[in-house]
Short mmCIF file of C-alpha atoms in Angstrom, two decimals:
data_model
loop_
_atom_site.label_atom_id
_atom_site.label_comp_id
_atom_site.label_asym_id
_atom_site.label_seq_id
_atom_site.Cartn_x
_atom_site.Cartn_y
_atom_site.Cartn_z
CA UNK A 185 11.09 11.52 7.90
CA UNK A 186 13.60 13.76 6.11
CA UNK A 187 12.48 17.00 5.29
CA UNK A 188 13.33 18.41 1.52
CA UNK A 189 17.01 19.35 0.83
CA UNK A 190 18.34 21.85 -1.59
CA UNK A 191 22.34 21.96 -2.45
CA UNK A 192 23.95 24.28 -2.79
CA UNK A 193 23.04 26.56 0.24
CA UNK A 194 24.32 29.64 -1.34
CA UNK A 195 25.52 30.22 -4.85
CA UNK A 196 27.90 33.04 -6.43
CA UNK A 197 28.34 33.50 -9.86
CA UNK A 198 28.85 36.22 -12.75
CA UNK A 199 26.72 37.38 -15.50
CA UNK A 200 26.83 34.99 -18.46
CA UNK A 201 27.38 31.87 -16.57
CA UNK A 202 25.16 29.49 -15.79
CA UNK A 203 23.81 27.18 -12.77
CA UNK A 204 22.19 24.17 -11.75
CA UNK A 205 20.40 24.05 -8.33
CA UNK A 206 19.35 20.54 -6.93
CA UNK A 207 16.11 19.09 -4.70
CA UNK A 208 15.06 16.47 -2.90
CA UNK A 209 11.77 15.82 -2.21
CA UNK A 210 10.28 14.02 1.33
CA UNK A 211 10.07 10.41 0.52
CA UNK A 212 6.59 9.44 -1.17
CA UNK A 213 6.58 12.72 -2.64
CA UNK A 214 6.03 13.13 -6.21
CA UNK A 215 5.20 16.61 -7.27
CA UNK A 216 8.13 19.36 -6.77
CA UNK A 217 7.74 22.88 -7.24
CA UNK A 218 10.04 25.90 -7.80
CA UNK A 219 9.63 28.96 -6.78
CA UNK A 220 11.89 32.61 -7.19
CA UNK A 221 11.44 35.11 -4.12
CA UNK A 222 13.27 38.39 -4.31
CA UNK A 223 12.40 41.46 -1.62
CA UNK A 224 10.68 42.93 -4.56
CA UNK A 225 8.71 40.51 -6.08
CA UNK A 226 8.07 38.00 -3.02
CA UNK A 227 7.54 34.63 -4.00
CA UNK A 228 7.03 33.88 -7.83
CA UNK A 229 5.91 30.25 -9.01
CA UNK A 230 8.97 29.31 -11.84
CA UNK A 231 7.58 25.81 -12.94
CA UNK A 232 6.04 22.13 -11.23
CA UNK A 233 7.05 18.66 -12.13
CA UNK A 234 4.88 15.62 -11.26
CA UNK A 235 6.18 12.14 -12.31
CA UNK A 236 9.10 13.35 -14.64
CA UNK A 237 7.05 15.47 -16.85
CA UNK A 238 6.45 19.37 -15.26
CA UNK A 239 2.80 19.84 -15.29
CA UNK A 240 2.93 23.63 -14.41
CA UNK A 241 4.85 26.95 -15.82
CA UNK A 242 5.05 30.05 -14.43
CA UNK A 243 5.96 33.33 -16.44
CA UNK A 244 9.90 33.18 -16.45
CA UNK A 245 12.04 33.21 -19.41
CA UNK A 246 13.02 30.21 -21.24
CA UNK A 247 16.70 30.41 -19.92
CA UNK A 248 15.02 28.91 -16.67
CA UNK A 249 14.65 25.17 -17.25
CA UNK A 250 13.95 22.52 -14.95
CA UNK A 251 13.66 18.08 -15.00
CA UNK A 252 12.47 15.62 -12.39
CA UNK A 253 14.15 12.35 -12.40
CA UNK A 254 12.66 8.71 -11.75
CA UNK A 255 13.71 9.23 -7.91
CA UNK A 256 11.16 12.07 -8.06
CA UNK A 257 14.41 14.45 -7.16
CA UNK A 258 14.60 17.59 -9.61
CA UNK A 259 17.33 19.72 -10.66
CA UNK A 260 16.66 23.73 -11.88
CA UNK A 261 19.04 24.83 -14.65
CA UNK A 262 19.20 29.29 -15.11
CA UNK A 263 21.54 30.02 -17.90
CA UNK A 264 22.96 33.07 -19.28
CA UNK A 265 22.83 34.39 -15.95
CA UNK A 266 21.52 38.16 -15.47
CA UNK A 267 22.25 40.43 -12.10
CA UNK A 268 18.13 40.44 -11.46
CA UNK A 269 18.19 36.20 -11.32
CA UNK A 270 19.96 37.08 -8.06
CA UNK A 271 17.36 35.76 -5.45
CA UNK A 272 16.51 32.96 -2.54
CA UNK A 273 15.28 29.89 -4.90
CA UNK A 274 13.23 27.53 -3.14
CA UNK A 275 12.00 24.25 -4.21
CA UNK A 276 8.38 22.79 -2.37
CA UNK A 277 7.39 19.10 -2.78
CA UNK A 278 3.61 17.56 -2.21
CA UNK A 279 2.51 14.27 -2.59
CA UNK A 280 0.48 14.31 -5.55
CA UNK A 281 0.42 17.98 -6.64
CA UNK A 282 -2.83 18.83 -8.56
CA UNK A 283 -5.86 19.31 -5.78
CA UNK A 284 -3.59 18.76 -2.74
CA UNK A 285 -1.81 21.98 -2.22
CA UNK A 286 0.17 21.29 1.14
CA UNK A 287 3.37 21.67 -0.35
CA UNK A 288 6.81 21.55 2.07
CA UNK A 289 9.97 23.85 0.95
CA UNK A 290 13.04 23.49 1.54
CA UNK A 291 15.53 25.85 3.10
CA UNK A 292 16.26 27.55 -0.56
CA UNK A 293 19.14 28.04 -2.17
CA UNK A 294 20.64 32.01 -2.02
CA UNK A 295 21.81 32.65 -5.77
CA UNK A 296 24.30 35.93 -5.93
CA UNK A 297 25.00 37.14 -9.60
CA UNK A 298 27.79 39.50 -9.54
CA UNK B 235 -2.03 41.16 -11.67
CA UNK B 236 -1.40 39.98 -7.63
CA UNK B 237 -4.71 37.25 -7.06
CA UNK B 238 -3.88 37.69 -3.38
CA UNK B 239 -3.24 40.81 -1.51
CA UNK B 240 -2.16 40.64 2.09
CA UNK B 241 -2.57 43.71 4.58
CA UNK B 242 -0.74 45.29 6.25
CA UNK B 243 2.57 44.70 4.77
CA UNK B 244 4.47 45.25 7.97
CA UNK B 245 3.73 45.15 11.38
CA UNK B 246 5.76 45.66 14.47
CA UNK B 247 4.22 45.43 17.93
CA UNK B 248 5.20 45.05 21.62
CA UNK B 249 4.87 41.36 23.01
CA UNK B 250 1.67 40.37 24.73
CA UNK B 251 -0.20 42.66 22.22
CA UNK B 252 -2.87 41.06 19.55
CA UNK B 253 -2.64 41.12 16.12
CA UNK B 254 -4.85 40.38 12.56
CA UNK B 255 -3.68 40.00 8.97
CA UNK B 256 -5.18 39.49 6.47
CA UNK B 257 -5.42 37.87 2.64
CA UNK B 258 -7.70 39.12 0.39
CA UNK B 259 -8.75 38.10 -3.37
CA UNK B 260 -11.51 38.58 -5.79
CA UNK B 261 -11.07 35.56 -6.87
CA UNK B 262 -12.45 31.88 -5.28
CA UNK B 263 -10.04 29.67 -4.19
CA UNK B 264 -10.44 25.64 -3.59
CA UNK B 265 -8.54 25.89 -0.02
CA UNK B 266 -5.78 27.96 1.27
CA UNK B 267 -2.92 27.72 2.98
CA UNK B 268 -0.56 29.98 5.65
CA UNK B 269 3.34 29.82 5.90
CA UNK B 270 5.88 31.67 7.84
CA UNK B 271 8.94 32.14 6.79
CA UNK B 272 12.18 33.08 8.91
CA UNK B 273 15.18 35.32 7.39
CA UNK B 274 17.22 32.52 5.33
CA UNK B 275 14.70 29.18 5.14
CA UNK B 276 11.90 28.41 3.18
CA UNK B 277 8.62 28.54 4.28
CA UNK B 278 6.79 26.39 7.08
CA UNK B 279 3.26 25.29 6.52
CA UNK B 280 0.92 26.18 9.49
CA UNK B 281 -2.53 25.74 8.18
CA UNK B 282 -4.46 24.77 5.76
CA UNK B 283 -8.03 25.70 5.60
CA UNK B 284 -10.73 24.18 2.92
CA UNK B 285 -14.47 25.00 3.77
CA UNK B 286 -16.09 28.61 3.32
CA UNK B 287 -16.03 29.85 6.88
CA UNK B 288 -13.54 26.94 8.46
CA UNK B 289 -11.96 28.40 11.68
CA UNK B 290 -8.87 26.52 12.97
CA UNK B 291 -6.88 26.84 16.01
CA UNK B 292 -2.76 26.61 16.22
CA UNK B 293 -2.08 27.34 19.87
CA UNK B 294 -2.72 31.25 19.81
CA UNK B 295 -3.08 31.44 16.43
CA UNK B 296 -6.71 31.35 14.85
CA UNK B 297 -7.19 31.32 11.18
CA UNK B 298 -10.53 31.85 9.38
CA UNK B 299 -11.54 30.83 6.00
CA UNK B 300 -14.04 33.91 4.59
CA UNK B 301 -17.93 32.24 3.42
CA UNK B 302 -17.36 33.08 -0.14
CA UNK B 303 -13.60 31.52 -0.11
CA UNK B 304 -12.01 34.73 -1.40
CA UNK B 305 -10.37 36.00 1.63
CA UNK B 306 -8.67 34.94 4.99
CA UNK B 307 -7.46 36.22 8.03
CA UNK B 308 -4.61 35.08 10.91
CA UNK B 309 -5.13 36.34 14.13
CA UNK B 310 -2.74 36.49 17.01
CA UNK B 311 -3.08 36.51 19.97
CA UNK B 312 -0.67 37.71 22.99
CA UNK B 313 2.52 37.68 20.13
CA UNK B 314 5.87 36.63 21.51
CA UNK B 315 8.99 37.42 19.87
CA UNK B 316 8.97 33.63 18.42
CA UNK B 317 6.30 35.13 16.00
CA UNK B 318 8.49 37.09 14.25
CA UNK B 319 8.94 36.44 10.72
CA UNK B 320 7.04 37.12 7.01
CA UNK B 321 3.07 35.24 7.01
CA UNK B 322 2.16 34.28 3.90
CA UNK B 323 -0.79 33.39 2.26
CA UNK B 324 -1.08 30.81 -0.47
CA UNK B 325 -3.90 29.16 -2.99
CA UNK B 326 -4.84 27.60 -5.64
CA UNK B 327 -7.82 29.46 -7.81
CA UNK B 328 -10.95 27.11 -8.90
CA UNK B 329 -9.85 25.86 -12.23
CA UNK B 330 -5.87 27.13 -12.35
CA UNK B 331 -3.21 24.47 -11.38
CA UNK B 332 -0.79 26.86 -10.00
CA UNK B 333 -0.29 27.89 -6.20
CA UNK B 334 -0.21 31.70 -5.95
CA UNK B 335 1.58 33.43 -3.07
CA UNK B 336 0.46 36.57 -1.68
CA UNK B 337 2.36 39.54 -1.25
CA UNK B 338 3.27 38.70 2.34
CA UNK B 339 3.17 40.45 5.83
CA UNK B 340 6.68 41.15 8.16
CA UNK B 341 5.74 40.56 11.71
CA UNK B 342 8.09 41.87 14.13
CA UNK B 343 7.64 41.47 17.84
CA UNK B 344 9.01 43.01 20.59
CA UNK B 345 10.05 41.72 23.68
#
């Protein structure tokens, strides 16, 4: 069984721009979580989506956005980029979310803002 | 406000020695889980423990679920230098949907 797959690997971009990160979660999975984790801050919950609707939102500002499609994949939108967005982005999928907590991460995606 | 607190923060130890960390909250959580995490990937689920004062076995690692589900511990025993990497702790509080992280503990070993 595949495990969860983020694209891109690693990111670069300046301050202003913007950037859409991508996941897939394991087959069968339904609920997809993503997370920020900087060497300060460790690993912060951004939002969860569960059947195309996100059920869970962490404390981020609105310029972080996120949707889940039909295929239960989910793409994470940042805009107006900022130098402190610069972080290791990971995105977890579960099978149901809600009391089952196993989640599975992928191998992140490292986002430079220069 | 951090729900769960992990101690110590770093460790680094010679292999073959025996180590603890631990994951502590004041608040009750429905189960808990432990990652580790290498430089570069995302975290790897090793455990997850559900009933107040649950022990499980993972080879030479033992984790312990505390009576009153606030708190947890890893132990280690005889740590190689595959061990190395950042342990962290992760739950979900009675009544909140979100999983909270805690602050994480660098294990370096050795050889």
């Amino acid at each position: 069984k595949a495990g969860v797959t983020q694209t891109p690997r690693y990111l670069i971009k300046t301050r202003g721009q913007q950037v859409t990160l991508s996941c897939s979660p394991i087959s069968g999975h339904r609920s997809v979580s993503w997370y920020q984790q900087t060497p300060g801050q460790g690993l912060q919950f951004l939002f969860e989506y569960f059947s195309e609707t996100q059920r869970n939102k962490g404390n981020f500002p609105g310029r972080f956005s996120g949707r889940q499609f039909s295929n239960s994949r989910s793409e994470m939108n940042v805009s107006t980029l900022e130098l402190g967005d610069s972080a290791l982005y990971l995105c977890a999928s579960s099978l149901a979310g809600g009391n089952d907590n196993e989640q599975f991460f992928g191998p992140g995606t490292r986002l430079t803002v220069l | 406000t951090q729900l769960l607190e992990q101690s110590p923060q770093f460790l680094s130890i010679q292999e073959g020695e025996n180590l603890t960390v631990y994951c502590n909250s004041s608040s009750v959580f429905s189960s808990l889980q432990w990652y580790r995490q290498e430089p570069g990937e995302g975290p790897v689920l090793l455990v997850t423990v559900v009933t107040g004062g649950e022990v499980k076995k993972l080879k030479r690692l033992t984790f312990q679920f505390g009576d009153a589900r606030k708190d947890s511990s890893l132990h280690i025993t005889a740590a190689q230098p595959g061990d190395t990497g950042l342990y962290l702790c992760a739950g979900k509080v009675w009544g909140y949907q979100k999983v909270t992280f805690g602050t994480g503990t660098k294990l370096q070993v050795i050889p």
